[in-house]
Each structure stands twice: as C-alpha cells, then as structure tokens.
C-alpha cells in the first residue's frame, strides 16, 4: 500500500510539474508579443500630427501621436488592443477628430514603437495610460480629457478611470470584466484546457511573472468608482474572444450615467467595420453630450 501511494504521488508530482510548465510557457507566449507592423500615419487620414515621447508612471518610454484641432478643445485618448499598435485606431480617431476633438494615441509598453518587451494583459499597462494623462495635463491648460479603449485598452481605460478623476468620460469596447476569468475562458475555448487544475496553476504563474493575483486585475470590481463620470460600454453580439456577458456585467455594476450597446452580429472589434455610420454617431453623441 505504501509503495502504491508513493508511486501515485510520484506520478501526480510529475504530471503537476508538466501542467505548470505548460501553463507558464503559455503565459510567456501570450505576454511576450511580436510587434505588429502597421506603420499607417495620421497624415494618411488627413490629420496633421505631432510625434510625442513620454514616460509611463514607472518610467517606460512610450511613443504617441498628438492630433490637434484646437488647444482649447477636449482631448480623447485612444487605447489600442492586445498585440496591435496605435495605428489600429486611426479610423476611429478620424471621426472623433472630425467632430472637433483633439486626439492622443499611443503604443502600450511592448507594443508598436514603445519600449518594454512584456505585456501584463492590463496590470502594468494602467501605468502607461496614467503617464499619458500626466503628459496631457502638463501640456494643456484645459482639463477635459476622455478615454476610448478597445479590448485590452478598454479594460485599462475602466481601471484607470476608476482611480483617476482627471478622466472625465470613458468609452470601452470589448473589455474583459476580469483578467483571471477571461484567461480561463481563453484556455477552455482556444486550447481545450480543463478549468481544474489549470486555474490554480494559472494564478500561480501570473503571480510569479507579475507579482499580483490576476483576480485583482478586474474592471468589474472598480467600475462603480467612475460615477458620476459617464461610461459607455460596447461589445459585439458575436464576440468569441470577449463574449457580451462581460459587457452586461460591467454595465450592471457601473453607476449612472451609463450606456450600453451590444452590436448586432459583430465579432471582436468589428463594430465600426460593420456599421461605420451608426458606430461613429453613437460615440460622437455620447462624447458631445457628456464632456
């Protein structure tokens, strides 16, 4: 009996080590990203721009573009998604710019032209947006600054706005409600991994890599703190990466003023491509009404 228990424990240990090694390697693979090479410039959309260098709160050099309408106009910061760069949002920047707003786009750490090699999937990226806020507050006398975020950028926008009252308005599309549950969903849907014991190893792996429990990277826990500043939650009805239940949860937990739009038939980030006129009008109406 003792020998059988020993053999069982031996194989259990070997299997556990193997699963943990796979989990950690999977996390490394999804946080050490190759650079997305879209070099489209704002000038190609008819927008004059200034190249900006600024620092995140933890002193990472970041690259951005400032697109000015008028120095006294409200400014909207645009935050891109995972694995892309600031060029991803130029079509959205264009219709916001045409509505009279200033635009500030930047690359998150480990993306585009910015420094850094690792993406924490939303934890350290909050320091990037905070650095953008610091830069704009030093640059302009006016204090009307809002944030539009897509996917990863949407989650970051919510979390930073919850603790930084300088952000006057938030539009968040395709944001996860919580990083941990989102990673478990990805593991199940895209890698067919069982929740148990992957969930335990995932939390340990993320903590070892970034020094925080992924359950604490959670827009749903903090979105209530944005009120009385307005928030607009958007999600694709057919989003396979971030299912619309994430948006419903965020909307339910947010306090007024708030709006939600579940885009019919849209997958992740497809809203503007499917319904450009409706999409742009809804966002512009929300911005002009609230900022």
PDB file of N, CA and C in Angstrom, residues 49-85:
ATOM      1  N   UNK A  49      -0.226  65.747 -37.378  1.00  0.00           N
ATOM      2  CA  UNK A  49       0.080  65.181 -36.061  1.00  0.00           C
ATOM      3  C   UNK A  49       1.485  65.549 -35.608  1.00  0.00           C
ATOM      4  N   UNK A  50       1.683  65.404 -34.325  1.00  0.00           N
ATOM      5  CA  UNK A  50       2.985  65.632 -33.700  1.00  0.00           C
ATOM      6  C   UNK A  50       3.414  64.335 -33.017  1.00  0.00           C
ATOM      7  N   UNK A  51       4.634  63.908 -33.261  1.00  0.00           N
ATOM      8  CA  UNK A  51       5.152  62.713 -32.593  1.00  0.00           C
ATOM      9  C   UNK A  51       5.562  63.073 -31.165  1.00  0.00           C
ATOM     10  N   UNK A  52       5.135  62.239 -30.222  1.00  0.00           N
ATOM     11  CA  UNK A  52       5.330  62.523 -28.800  1.00  0.00           C
ATOM     12  C   UNK A  52       6.093  61.387 -28.132  1.00  0.00           C
ATOM     13  N   UNK A  53       7.059  61.751 -27.300  1.00  0.00           N
ATOM     14  CA  UNK A  53       7.696  60.812 -26.388  1.00  0.00           C
ATOM     15  C   UNK A  53       7.278  61.178 -24.967  1.00  0.00           C
ATOM     16  N   UNK A  54       6.864  60.208 -24.199  1.00  0.00           N
ATOM     17  CA  UNK A  54       6.521  60.473 -22.802  1.00  0.00           C
ATOM     18  C   UNK A  54       6.792  59.211 -21.987  1.00  0.00           C
ATOM     19  N   UNK A  55       6.691  59.344 -20.668  1.00  0.00           N
ATOM     20  CA  UNK A  55       7.016  58.226 -19.785  1.00  0.00           C
ATOM     21  C   UNK A  55       5.773  57.715 -19.064  1.00  0.00           C
ATOM     22  N   UNK A  56       5.721  56.407 -18.911  1.00  0.00           N
ATOM     23  CA  UNK A  56       4.703  55.807 -18.057  1.00  0.00           C
ATOM     24  C   UNK A  56       5.020  56.158 -16.600  1.00  0.00           C
ATOM     25  N   UNK A  57       4.094  55.831 -15.717  1.00  0.00           N
ATOM     26  CA  UNK A  57       4.299  56.110 -14.293  1.00  0.00           C
ATOM     27  C   UNK A  57       5.526  55.397 -13.736  1.00  0.00           C
ATOM     28  N   UNK A  58       5.900  54.266 -14.333  1.00  0.00           N
ATOM     29  CA  UNK A  58       7.079  53.545 -13.865  1.00  0.00           C
ATOM     30  C   UNK A  58       8.263  53.715 -14.820  1.00  0.00           C
ATOM     31  N   UNK A  59       8.247  54.835 -15.564  1.00  0.00           N
ATOM     32  CA  UNK A  59       9.417  55.302 -16.323  1.00  0.00           C
ATOM     33  C   UNK A  59       9.769  54.444 -17.534  1.00  0.00           C
ATOM     34  N   UNK A  60       8.763  53.903 -18.211  1.00  0.00           N
ATOM     35  CA  UNK A  60       8.963  53.259 -19.504  1.00  0.00           C
ATOM     36  C   UNK A  60       8.730  54.307 -20.590  1.00  0.00           C
ATOM     37  N   UNK A  61       9.656  54.416 -21.543  1.00  0.00           N
ATOM     38  CA  UNK A  61       9.492  55.381 -22.624  1.00  0.00           C
ATOM     39  C   UNK A  61       8.424  54.895 -23.598  1.00  0.00           C
ATOM     40  N   UNK A  62       7.419  55.740 -23.820  1.00  0.00           N
ATOM     41  CA  UNK A  62       6.309  55.399 -24.705  1.00  0.00           C
ATOM     42  C   UNK A  62       6.242  56.391 -25.858  1.00  0.00           C
ATOM     43  N   UNK A  63       5.715  55.926 -26.975  1.00  0.00           N
ATOM     44  CA  UNK A  63       5.589  56.749 -28.176  1.00  0.00           C
ATOM     45  C   UNK A  63       4.118  57.016 -28.477  1.00  0.00           C
ATOM     46  N   UNK A  64       3.833  58.265 -28.878  1.00  0.00           N
ATOM     47  CA  UNK A  64       2.450  58.610 -29.176  1.00  0.00           C
ATOM     48  C   UNK A  64       2.334  59.650 -30.275  1.00  0.00           C
ATOM     49  N   UNK A  65       1.095  59.925 -30.651  1.00  0.00           N
ATOM     50  CA  UNK A  65       0.791  60.972 -31.617  1.00  0.00           C
ATOM     51  C   UNK A  65      -0.228  61.922 -31.011  1.00  0.00           C
ATOM     52  N   UNK A  66       0.032  63.199 -31.111  1.00  0.00           N
ATOM     53  CA  UNK A  66      -0.919  64.222 -30.706  1.00  0.00           C
ATOM     54  C   UNK A  66      -1.489  64.859 -31.962  1.00  0.00           C
ATOM     55  N   UNK A  67      -2.803  64.817 -32.091  1.00  0.00           N
ATOM     56  CA  UNK A  67      -3.501  65.345 -33.264  1.00  0.00           C
ATOM     57  C   UNK A  67      -4.400  66.473 -32.775  1.00  0.00           C
ATOM     58  N   UNK A  68      -4.027  67.689 -33.097  1.00  0.00           N
ATOM     59  CA  UNK A  68      -4.711  68.862 -32.544  1.00  0.00           C
ATOM     60  C   UNK A  68      -5.744  69.437 -33.506  1.00  0.00           C
ATOM     61  N   UNK A  69      -6.926  69.691 -32.976  1.00  0.00           N
ATOM     62  CA  UNK A  69      -7.917  70.527 -33.629  1.00  0.00           C
ATOM     63  C   UNK A  69      -7.742  71.962 -33.157  1.00  0.00           C
ATOM     64  N   UNK A  70      -7.810  72.098 -31.843  1.00  0.00           N
ATOM     65  CA  UNK A  70      -7.681  73.390 -31.178  1.00  0.00           C
ATOM     66  C   UNK A  70      -7.200  73.119 -29.765  1.00  0.00           C
ATOM     67  N   UNK A  71      -6.253  73.883 -29.289  1.00  0.00           N
ATOM     68  CA  UNK A  71      -5.689  73.606 -27.971  1.00  0.00           C
ATOM     69  C   UNK A  71      -6.729  73.700 -26.858  1.00  0.00           C
ATOM     70  N   UNK A  72      -7.844  74.406 -27.124  1.00  0.00           N
ATOM     71  CA  UNK A  72      -8.890  74.541 -26.116  1.00  0.00           C
ATOM     72  C   UNK A  72      -9.971  73.466 -26.247  1.00  0.00           C
ATOM     73  N   UNK A  73      -9.890  72.623 -27.268  1.00  0.00           N
ATOM     74  CA  UNK A  73     -10.881  71.554 -27.435  1.00  0.00           C
ATOM     75  C   UNK A  73     -10.627  70.426 -26.440  1.00  0.00           C
ATOM     76  N   UNK A  74     -11.657  69.659 -26.167  1.00  0.00           N
ATOM     77  CA  UNK A  74     -11.492  68.472 -25.336  1.00  0.00           C
ATOM     78  C   UNK A  74     -10.615  67.456 -26.066  1.00  0.00           C
ATOM     79  N   UNK A  75      -9.892  66.658 -25.300  1.00  0.00           N
ATOM     80  CA  UNK A  75      -8.964  65.674 -25.868  1.00  0.00           C
ATOM     81  C   UNK A  75      -9.420  64.266 -25.518  1.00  0.00           C
ATOM     82  N   UNK A  76      -9.408  63.390 -26.504  1.00  0.00           N
ATOM     83  CA  UNK A  76      -9.759  61.988 -26.300  1.00  0.00           C
ATOM     84  C   UNK A  76      -8.505  61.135 -26.510  1.00  0.00           C
ATOM     85  N   UNK A  77      -8.151  60.364 -25.498  1.00  0.00           N
ATOM     86  CA  UNK A  77      -7.053  59.401 -25.598  1.00  0.00           C
ATOM     87  C   UNK A  77      -7.614  58.093 -26.141  1.00  0.00           C
ATOM     88  N   UNK A  78      -6.937  57.521 -27.118  1.00  0.00           N
ATOM     89  CA  UNK A  78      -7.362  56.242 -27.691  1.00  0.00           C
ATOM     90  C   UNK A  78      -6.359  55.161 -27.311  1.00  0.00           C
ATOM     91  N   UNK A  79      -6.857  54.075 -26.726  1.00  0.00           N
ATOM     92  CA  UNK A  79      -6.019  52.970 -26.246  1.00  0.00           C
ATOM     93  C   UNK A  79      -6.292  51.716 -27.074  1.00  0.00           C
ATOM     94  N   UNK A  80      -5.260  51.204 -27.723  1.00  0.00           N
ATOM     95  CA  UNK A  80      -5.415  50.076 -28.648  1.00  0.00           C
ATOM     96  C   UNK A  80      -5.528  48.738 -27.924  1.00  0.00           C
ATOM     97  N   UNK A  81      -5.727  47.680 -28.704  1.00  0.00           N
ATOM     98  CA  UNK A  81      -5.895  46.342 -28.165  1.00  0.00           C
ATOM     99  C   UNK A  81      -4.599  45.558 -28.078  1.00  0.00           C
ATOM    100  N   UNK A  82      -4.696  44.353 -27.555  1.00  0.00           N
ATOM    101  CA  UNK A  82      -3.551  43.474 -27.357  1.00  0.00           C
ATOM    102  C   UNK A  82      -2.915  43.086 -28.683  1.00  0.00           C
ATOM    103  N   UNK A  83      -1.595  43.239 -28.768  1.00  0.00           N
ATOM    104  CA  UNK A  83      -0.851  42.768 -29.930  1.00  0.00           C
ATOM    105  C   UNK A  83      -0.895  43.681 -31.128  1.00  0.00           C
ATOM    106  N   UNK A  84      -1.510  44.851 -31.015  1.00  0.00           N
ATOM    107  CA  UNK A  84      -1.586  45.773 -32.144  1.00  0.00           C
ATOM    108  C   UNK A  84      -0.749  47.020 -31.832  1.00  0.00           C
ATOM    109  N   UNK A  85      -1.130  48.159 -32.378  1.00  0.00           N
ATOM    110  CA  UNK A  85      -0.470  49.419 -32.028  1.00  0.00           C
ATOM    111  C   UNK A  85      -1.432  50.575 -32.277  1.00  0.00           C
TER     112      UNK A  85
END
